[in-house]
Amino acid sequence: MIEIAPSILSADFTRLAEEMRAVEAGGATIIHVDVMDGRFVPNITIGLPVVKSIAGRTKLKIDTHLMIVEPNRYAAQFVEAGADMVSVHVEADYHLQRTLTEIREAGGEAGIAINPATPLGSLEEALPFADFVLLMSVNPGFGGQKFIHTAIDKLRRLRAMIDEKGLKTRIEIDGGIDTGNIAKIAEAGAEIVVAGSAVYGKGNATEAVRELLDAAAVWV
Ligand code: DX5
Ligand code: ZN
């Protein structure tokens, strides 16, 4: 069963509580929060205070995607602020197992995020320390970008790598996903699908989540 994680990056920041209720009504189970520092990615978004404020206002699991340099300095703080899931980029962290362990020790689910051009080999050794992998299907920094088609093959290879090792690591995919490609993504082995503009760019976020779930169900 696919889980939809709408990204608040494309939501109306003046009405976040309402925007989260809308996607929950459509069947979303996770809310994806894109944290950008203007260094790891060419954009600045939100951080700990916003996570703290929304944590008390929703039943959705809070999934913080840290697109920041030196994520080790902040990862556990996001769990303390109320995040249920925290992912750090393999490209940004020299000591990945340490950070993943700190996220788990703080009580969160630990994720490894990986950019489209980064080979899967770079996360292989850290997989047993992770609860999920966040596979990027766009270069992070902005919502509304085009899905990079090679991500499908990478997704299949990641699925095979996890299965061969007998691990329970879940796969989340992020970037450029809509009703046109979600079935293929589900079939290739993703379990959590992030969607920003396909959910909040449509006018009716509740309906948009339902449509994504319906489109994914074709392959389930
Ligand atoms: C990209 C972010 C994504 C983004 C997804 O840097 O990590 O989570 O919000 O937005 P869409 O679905 O519009 O590509
Ligand atoms: Zn993201």
PDB file of C-alpha atoms and ligand atoms in Angstrom:
ATOM      1  CA  MET A   1       0.000   0.000   0.000  1.00  0.00           C
ATOM      2  CA  ILE A   2       1.410   3.348  -1.113  1.00  0.00           C
ATOM      3  CA  GLU A   3       1.503   6.208   1.377  1.00  0.00           C
ATOM      4  CA  ILE A   4       1.205   9.772   0.095  1.00  0.00           C
ATOM      5  CA  ALA A   5       3.348  12.436   1.753  1.00  0.00           C
ATOM      6  CA  PRO A   6       2.246  15.880   0.550  1.00  0.00           C
ATOM      7  CA  SER A   7       5.026  18.475   0.688  1.00  0.00           C
ATOM      8  CA  ILE A   8       4.069  21.697   2.440  1.00  0.00           C
ATOM      9  CA  LEU A   9       6.600  23.517   0.257  1.00  0.00           C
ATOM     10  CA  SER A  10       3.801  24.031  -2.254  1.00  0.00           C
ATOM     11  CA  ALA A  11       1.123  24.761   0.388  1.00  0.00           C
ATOM     12  CA  ASP A  12      -0.172  28.145   1.524  1.00  0.00           C
ATOM     13  CA  PHE A  13       2.089  28.957   4.497  1.00  0.00           C
ATOM     14  CA  THR A  14      -0.505  31.295   5.986  1.00  0.00           C
ATOM     15  CA  ARG A  15      -2.950  28.371   6.370  1.00  0.00           C
ATOM     16  CA  LEU A  16      -0.747  25.380   7.232  1.00  0.00           C
ATOM     17  CA  ALA A  17      -3.113  23.737   9.746  1.00  0.00           C
ATOM     18  CA  GLU A  18      -5.960  23.857   7.216  1.00  0.00           C
ATOM     19  CA  GLU A  19      -3.716  22.628   4.395  1.00  0.00           C
ATOM     20  CA  MET A  20      -2.686  19.628   6.532  1.00  0.00           C
ATOM     21  CA  ARG A  21      -6.322  18.827   7.388  1.00  0.00           C
ATOM     22  CA  ALA A  22      -7.179  18.901   3.684  1.00  0.00           C
ATOM     23  CA  VAL A  23      -4.636  16.238   2.745  1.00  0.00           C
ATOM     24  CA  GLU A  24      -5.479  14.099   5.762  1.00  0.00           C
ATOM     25  CA  ALA A  25      -9.104  14.066   4.578  1.00  0.00           C
ATOM     26  CA  GLY A  26      -7.895  12.776   1.201  1.00  0.00           C
ATOM     27  CA  GLY A  27      -6.036   9.852   2.771  1.00  0.00           C
ATOM     28  CA  ALA A  28      -2.520  11.214   3.246  1.00  0.00           C
ATOM     29  CA  THR A  29      -0.689   9.732   6.228  1.00  0.00           C
ATOM     30  CA  ILE A  30       2.530  11.754   6.270  1.00  0.00           C
ATOM     31  CA  ILE A  31       3.336  15.445   5.845  1.00  0.00           C
ATOM     32  CA  HIS A  32       6.675  16.156   4.152  1.00  0.00           C
ATOM     33  CA  VAL A  33       8.576  19.215   5.355  1.00  0.00           C
ATOM     34  CA  ASP A  34      11.383  20.502   3.127  1.00  0.00           C
ATOM     35  CA  VAL A  35      14.108  22.169   5.171  1.00  0.00           C
ATOM     36  CA  MET A  36      16.548  24.127   2.966  1.00  0.00           C
ATOM     37  CA  ASP A  37      19.539  26.181   4.068  1.00  0.00           C
ATOM     38  CA  GLY A  38      20.597  28.105   0.961  1.00  0.00           C
ATOM     39  CA  ARG A  39      23.908  26.214   0.952  1.00  0.00           C
ATOM     40  CA  PHE A  40      23.225  22.553   0.242  1.00  0.00           C
ATOM     41  CA  VAL A  41      20.490  23.737  -2.117  1.00  0.00           C
ATOM     42  CA  PRO A  42      19.992  27.149  -3.733  1.00  0.00           C
ATOM     43  CA  ASN A  43      16.893  27.997  -1.708  1.00  0.00           C
ATOM     44  CA  ILE A  44      15.941  28.792   1.895  1.00  0.00           C
ATOM     45  CA  THR A  45      12.702  27.540   3.424  1.00  0.00           C
ATOM     46  CA  ILE A  46      11.771  26.698   6.994  1.00  0.00           C
ATOM     47  CA  GLY A  47      13.248  25.048  10.064  1.00  0.00           C
ATOM     48  CA  LEU A  48      12.788  23.997  13.678  1.00  0.00           C
ATOM     49  CA  PRO A  49      10.220  26.619  14.828  1.00  0.00           C
ATOM     50  CA  VAL A  50       7.786  25.667  12.050  1.00  0.00           C
ATOM     51  CA  VAL A  51       8.168  21.947  12.796  1.00  0.00           C
ATOM     52  CA  LYS A  52       7.466  22.727  16.459  1.00  0.00           C
ATOM     53  CA  SER A  53       4.319  24.669  15.595  1.00  0.00           C
ATOM     54  CA  ILE A  54       2.813  22.097  13.234  1.00  0.00           C
ATOM     55  CA  ALA A  55       3.719  19.093  15.418  1.00  0.00           C
ATOM     56  CA  GLY A  56       0.902  19.825  17.826  1.00  0.00           C
ATOM     57  CA  ARG A  57      -1.608  20.554  15.066  1.00  0.00           C
ATOM     58  CA  THR A  58      -1.805  17.351  13.031  1.00  0.00           C
ATOM     59  CA  LYS A  59      -2.123  13.582  13.369  1.00  0.00           C
ATOM     60  CA  LEU A  60      -0.053  13.106  10.224  1.00  0.00           C
ATOM     61  CA  LYS A  61       3.465  11.790  10.695  1.00  0.00           C
ATOM     62  CA  ILE A  62       5.940  14.639  10.241  1.00  0.00           C
ATOM     63  CA  ASP A  63       8.699  13.822   7.764  1.00  0.00           C
ATOM     64  CA  THR A  64      11.510  16.386   7.708  1.00  0.00           C
ATOM     65  CA  HIS A  65      13.765  16.309   4.655  1.00  0.00           C
ATOM     66  CA  LEU A  66      16.971  18.096   5.642  1.00  0.00           C
ATOM     67  CA  MET A  67      18.582  19.716   2.609  1.00  0.00           C
ATOM     68  CA  ILE A  68      21.281  21.334   4.712  1.00  0.00           C
ATOM     69  CA  VAL A  69      25.041  21.114   5.115  1.00  0.00           C
ATOM     70  CA  GLU A  70      26.331  19.492   8.306  1.00  0.00           C
ATOM     71  CA  PRO A  71      22.968  17.823   9.036  1.00  0.00           C
ATOM     72  CA  ASN A  72      24.490  16.120  12.082  1.00  0.00           C
ATOM     73  CA  ARG A  73      24.284  19.432  13.947  1.00  0.00           C
ATOM     74  CA  TYR A  74      20.486  19.537  13.691  1.00  0.00           C
ATOM     75  CA  ALA A  75      19.079  16.076  12.941  1.00  0.00           C
ATOM     76  CA  ALA A  76      18.231  15.020  16.518  1.00  0.00           C
ATOM     77  CA  GLN A  77      16.859  18.497  17.249  1.00  0.00           C
ATOM     78  CA  PHE A  78      14.219  17.935  14.566  1.00  0.00           C
ATOM     79  CA  VAL A  79      13.038  14.811  16.396  1.00  0.00           C
ATOM     80  CA  GLU A  80      12.916  16.795  19.639  1.00  0.00           C
ATOM     81  CA  ALA A  81      10.895  19.472  17.806  1.00  0.00           C
ATOM     82  CA  GLY A  82       8.278  16.851  16.876  1.00  0.00           C
ATOM     83  CA  ALA A  83       9.433  15.209  13.651  1.00  0.00           C
ATOM     84  CA  ASP A  84       8.659  11.480  13.360  1.00  0.00           C
ATOM     85  CA  MET A  85      10.957  10.946  10.370  1.00  0.00           C
ATOM     86  CA  VAL A  86      14.202  12.781   9.594  1.00  0.00           C
ATOM     87  CA  SER A  87      16.253  12.298   6.449  1.00  0.00           C
ATOM     88  CA  VAL A  88      19.778  13.579   5.859  1.00  0.00           C
ATOM     89  CA  HIS A  89      21.573  13.714   2.529  1.00  0.00           C
ATOM     90  CA  VAL A  90      24.383  11.239   1.942  1.00  0.00           C
ATOM     91  CA  GLU A  91      26.174  14.008   0.009  1.00  0.00           C
ATOM     92  CA  ALA A  92      26.136  16.339   3.030  1.00  0.00           C
ATOM     93  CA  ASP A  93      27.263  14.034   5.825  1.00  0.00           C
ATOM     94  CA  TYR A  94      30.777  12.623   6.324  1.00  0.00           C
ATOM     95  CA  HIS A  95      29.603  10.323   9.148  1.00  0.00           C
ATOM     96  CA  LEU A  96      26.248   9.012   8.068  1.00  0.00           C
ATOM     97  CA  GLN A  97      25.895   6.066  10.475  1.00  0.00           C
ATOM     98  CA  ARG A  98      26.528   8.393  13.405  1.00  0.00           C
ATOM     99  CA  THR A  99      23.774  10.796  12.373  1.00  0.00           C
ATOM    100  CA  LEU A 100      21.299   8.015  11.589  1.00  0.00           C
ATOM    101  CA  THR A 101      21.972   6.466  14.998  1.00  0.00           C
ATOM    102  CA  GLU A 102      21.441   9.802  16.723  1.00  0.00           C
ATOM    103  CA  ILE A 103      18.077  10.229  14.980  1.00  0.00           C
ATOM    104  CA  ARG A 104      17.015   6.756  16.151  1.00  0.00           C
ATOM    105  CA  GLU A 105      18.264   7.355  19.689  1.00  0.00           C
ATOM    106  CA  ALA A 106      16.207  10.547  19.804  1.00  0.00           C
ATOM    107  CA  GLY A 107      13.148   8.413  18.934  1.00  0.00           C
ATOM    108  CA  GLY A 108      12.772   9.178  15.229  1.00  0.00           C
ATOM    109  CA  GLU A 109      12.843   7.139  12.046  1.00  0.00           C
ATOM    110  CA  ALA A 110      16.160   7.731  10.290  1.00  0.00           C
ATOM    111  CA  GLY A 111      16.350   8.277   6.539  1.00  0.00           C
ATOM    112  CA  ILE A 112      19.109   8.588   3.962  1.00  0.00           C
ATOM    113  CA  ALA A 113      18.323  11.076   1.198  1.00  0.00           C
ATOM    114  CA  ILE A 114      20.184  10.697  -2.092  1.00  0.00           C
ATOM    115  CA  ASN A 115      20.426  13.033  -5.089  1.00  0.00           C
ATOM    116  CA  PRO A 116      19.722  11.823  -8.640  1.00  0.00           C
ATOM    117  CA  ALA A 117      23.404  11.892  -9.706  1.00  0.00           C
ATOM    118  CA  THR A 118      24.747  10.117  -6.613  1.00  0.00           C
ATOM    119  CA  PRO A 119      25.354   6.375  -7.073  1.00  0.00           C
ATOM    120  CA  LEU A 120      23.514   3.934  -4.809  1.00  0.00           C
ATOM    121  CA  GLY A 121      26.853   2.491  -3.727  1.00  0.00           C
ATOM    122  CA  SER A 122      27.373   5.574  -1.556  1.00  0.00           C
ATOM    123  CA  LEU A 123      24.536   4.596   0.784  1.00  0.00           C
ATOM    124  CA  GLU A 124      24.869   0.801   0.697  1.00  0.00           C
ATOM    125  CA  GLU A 125      27.017   0.471   3.831  1.00  0.00           C
ATOM    126  CA  ALA A 126      24.684   2.714   5.819  1.00  0.00           C
ATOM    127  CA  LEU A 127      21.453   0.919   4.844  1.00  0.00           C
ATOM    128  CA  PRO A 128      21.236  -1.262   7.987  1.00  0.00           C
ATOM    129  CA  PHE A 129      21.271   1.954  10.043  1.00  0.00           C
ATOM    130  CA  ALA A 130      18.337   3.501   8.185  1.00  0.00           C
ATOM    131  CA  ASP A 131      14.575   3.062   8.451  1.00  0.00           C
ATOM    132  CA  PHE A 132      14.020   4.541   5.011  1.00  0.00           C
ATOM    133  CA  VAL A 133      15.748   5.918   1.932  1.00  0.00           C
ATOM    134  CA  LEU A 134      14.528   9.137   0.335  1.00  0.00           C
ATOM    135  CA  LEU A 135      15.338   8.725  -3.336  1.00  0.00           C
ATOM    136  CA  MET A 136      15.356  12.079  -5.121  1.00  0.00           C
ATOM    137  CA  SER A 137      13.829  12.132  -8.583  1.00  0.00           C
ATOM    138  CA  VAL A 138      14.704  15.827  -9.080  1.00  0.00           C
ATOM    139  CA  ASN A 139      17.722  17.818  -7.951  1.00  0.00           C
ATOM    140  CA  PRO A 140      16.458  19.259  -4.673  1.00  0.00           C
ATOM    141  CA  GLY A 141      15.826  22.952  -4.128  1.00  0.00           C
ATOM    142  CA  PHE A 142      12.443  23.712  -5.626  1.00  0.00           C
ATOM    143  CA  GLY A 143       8.957  22.311  -6.036  1.00  0.00           C
ATOM    144  CA  GLY A 144       7.384  21.819  -9.438  1.00  0.00           C
ATOM    145  CA  GLN A 145      10.399  20.389 -11.282  1.00  0.00           C
ATOM    146  CA  LYS A 146      10.309  17.701 -13.961  1.00  0.00           C
ATOM    147  CA  PHE A 147      10.721  14.049 -12.916  1.00  0.00           C
ATOM    148  CA  ILE A 148      14.156  12.713 -13.946  1.00  0.00           C
ATOM    149  CA  HIS A 149      13.228   9.527 -15.787  1.00  0.00           C
ATOM    150  CA  THR A 150      16.389   7.575 -14.818  1.00  0.00           C
ATOM    151  CA  ALA A 151      15.050   7.547 -11.248  1.00  0.00           C
ATOM    152  CA  ILE A 152      12.782   4.602 -12.143  1.00  0.00           C
ATOM    153  CA  ASP A 153      15.695   2.310 -12.909  1.00  0.00           C
ATOM    154  CA  LYS A 154      17.551   3.553  -9.825  1.00  0.00           C
ATOM    155  CA  LEU A 155      14.440   2.823  -7.759  1.00  0.00           C
ATOM    156  CA  ARG A 156      14.319  -0.765  -9.043  1.00  0.00           C
ATOM    157  CA  ARG A 157      18.010  -1.246  -8.226  1.00  0.00           C
ATOM    158  CA  LEU A 158      17.538   0.176  -4.736  1.00  0.00           C
ATOM    159  CA  ARG A 159      14.539  -2.135  -4.193  1.00  0.00           C
ATOM    160  CA  ALA A 160      16.684  -5.112  -5.248  1.00  0.00           C
ATOM    161  CA  MET A 161      19.586  -4.010  -3.025  1.00  0.00           C
ATOM    162  CA  ILE A 162      17.336  -3.751   0.039  1.00  0.00           C
ATOM    163  CA  ASP A 163      15.562  -7.042  -0.684  1.00  0.00           C
ATOM    164  CA  GLU A 164      18.830  -8.917  -1.297  1.00  0.00           C
ATOM    165  CA  LYS A 165      20.113  -7.797   2.077  1.00  0.00           C
ATOM    166  CA  GLY A 166      16.872  -8.898   3.730  1.00  0.00           C
ATOM    167  CA  LEU A 167      16.365  -5.412   5.164  1.00  0.00           C
ATOM    168  CA  LYS A 168      13.076  -3.729   6.005  1.00  0.00           C
ATOM    169  CA  THR A 169      14.252  -0.271   4.884  1.00  0.00           C
ATOM    170  CA  ARG A 170      11.355   1.557   3.232  1.00  0.00           C
ATOM    171  CA  ILE A 171      11.700   3.563   0.034  1.00  0.00           C
ATOM    172  CA  GLU A 172      10.336   7.082  -0.279  1.00  0.00           C
ATOM    173  CA  ILE A 173      10.604   8.955  -3.572  1.00  0.00           C
ATOM    174  CA  ASP A 174      10.536  12.721  -3.992  1.00  0.00           C
ATOM    175  CA  GLY A 175      10.232  15.109  -6.926  1.00  0.00           C
ATOM    176  CA  GLY A 176       8.085  15.572 -10.002  1.00  0.00           C
ATOM    177  CA  ILE A 177       5.492  12.929  -9.127  1.00  0.00           C
ATOM    178  CA  ASP A 178       1.915  13.190 -10.359  1.00  0.00           C
ATOM    179  CA  THR A 179      -0.998  11.010 -11.469  1.00  0.00           C
ATOM    180  CA  GLY A 180       0.813  10.330 -14.751  1.00  0.00           C
ATOM    181  CA  ASN A 181       3.843   8.546 -13.277  1.00  0.00           C
ATOM    182  CA  ILE A 182       2.797   7.347  -9.810  1.00  0.00           C
ATOM    183  CA  ALA A 183       1.660   3.898 -11.000  1.00  0.00           C
ATOM    184  CA  LYS A 184       5.037   3.197 -12.552  1.00  0.00           C
ATOM    185  CA  ILE A 185       6.752   4.383  -9.379  1.00  0.00           C
ATOM    186  CA  ALA A 186       4.593   2.125  -7.206  1.00  0.00           C
ATOM    187  CA  GLU A 187       5.326  -0.813  -9.477  1.00  0.00           C
ATOM    188  CA  ALA A 188       9.091  -0.129  -9.291  1.00  0.00           C
ATOM    189  CA  GLY A 189       9.009  -0.509  -5.510  1.00  0.00           C
ATOM    190  CA  ALA A 190       8.385   2.842  -3.796  1.00  0.00           C
ATOM    191  CA  GLU A 191       6.301   2.743  -0.617  1.00  0.00           C
ATOM    192  CA  ILE A 192       6.047   6.440   0.238  1.00  0.00           C
ATOM    193  CA  VAL A 193       5.478   9.053  -2.450  1.00  0.00           C
ATOM    194  CA  VAL A 194       6.127  12.761  -1.852  1.00  0.00           C
ATOM    195  CA  ALA A 195       4.013  15.129  -3.907  1.00  0.00           C
ATOM    196  CA  GLY A 196       4.103  18.908  -3.688  1.00  0.00           C
ATOM    197  CA  SER A 197       2.715  20.709  -6.709  1.00  0.00           C
ATOM    198  CA  ALA A 198       0.544  17.695  -7.675  1.00  0.00           C
ATOM    199  CA  VAL A 199      -1.277  18.113  -4.353  1.00  0.00           C
ATOM    200  CA  TYR A 200      -1.185  21.803  -3.438  1.00  0.00           C
ATOM    201  CA  GLY A 201      -1.009  23.261  -6.914  1.00  0.00           C
ATOM    202  CA  LYS A 202      -4.415  21.968  -7.998  1.00  0.00           C
ATOM    203  CA  GLY A 203      -6.956  23.957  -6.010  1.00  0.00           C
ATOM    204  CA  ASN A 204      -8.436  20.999  -4.125  1.00  0.00           C
ATOM    205  CA  ALA A 205      -5.752  19.219  -2.097  1.00  0.00           C
ATOM    206  CA  THR A 206      -8.142  16.593  -0.678  1.00  0.00           C
ATOM    207  CA  GLU A 207      -9.237  15.544  -4.158  1.00  0.00           C
ATOM    208  CA  ALA A 208      -5.636  15.626  -5.442  1.00  0.00           C
ATOM    209  CA  VAL A 209      -4.483  13.131  -2.786  1.00  0.00           C
ATOM    210  CA  ARG A 210      -7.418  10.831  -3.614  1.00  0.00           C
ATOM    211  CA  GLU A 211      -6.533  10.986  -7.302  1.00  0.00           C
ATOM    212  CA  LEU A 212      -2.901  10.081  -6.597  1.00  0.00           C
ATOM    213  CA  LEU A 213      -3.966   7.120  -4.436  1.00  0.00           C
ATOM    214  CA  ASP A 214      -6.379   5.949  -7.151  1.00  0.00           C
ATOM    215  CA  ALA A 215      -3.742   6.279  -9.861  1.00  0.00           C
ATOM    216  CA  ALA A 216      -1.209   4.344  -7.745  1.00  0.00           C
ATOM    217  CA  ALA A 217      -3.724   1.586  -7.005  1.00  0.00           C
ATOM    218  CA  VAL A 218      -3.623   0.483 -10.637  1.00  0.00           C
ATOM    219  CA  TRP A 219      -0.424  -1.417  -9.809  1.00  0.00           C
ATOM    220  CA  VAL A 220      -1.144  -2.526  -6.257  1.00  0.00           C
TER     221      VAL A 220
HETATM  222  C1  DX5 B   1      12.471  19.319  -3.776  1.00  0.00           C
HETATM  223  C2  DX5 B   1      11.754  18.890  -2.532  1.00  0.00           C
HETATM  224  C3  DX5 B   1      10.469  18.219  -2.801  1.00  0.00           C
HETATM  225  C4  DX5 B   1       9.437  19.096  -3.458  1.00  0.00           C
HETATM  226  C5  DX5 B   1       8.526  18.219  -4.239  1.00  0.00           C
HETATM  227  O1  DX5 B   1      13.631  19.950  -3.411  1.00  0.00           O
HETATM  228  O2  DX5 B   1      12.569  17.988  -1.797  1.00  0.00           O
HETATM  229  O3  DX5 B   1       9.949  17.615  -1.637  1.00  0.00           O
HETATM  230  O4  DX5 B   1       8.690  19.846  -2.545  1.00  0.00           O
HETATM  231  O5  DX5 B   1       7.707  19.009  -5.027  1.00  0.00           O
HETATM  232  P1  DX5 B   1       7.097  18.491  -6.402  1.00  0.00           P
HETATM  233  O6  DX5 B   1       6.218  17.307  -6.063  1.00  0.00           O
HETATM  234  O7  DX5 B   1       6.338  19.659  -6.901  1.00  0.00           O
HETATM  235  O8  DX5 B   1       8.244  18.083  -7.271  1.00  0.00           O
HETATM  236 ZN    ZN B   2      11.568  16.841  -0.152  1.00  0.00          ZN
END
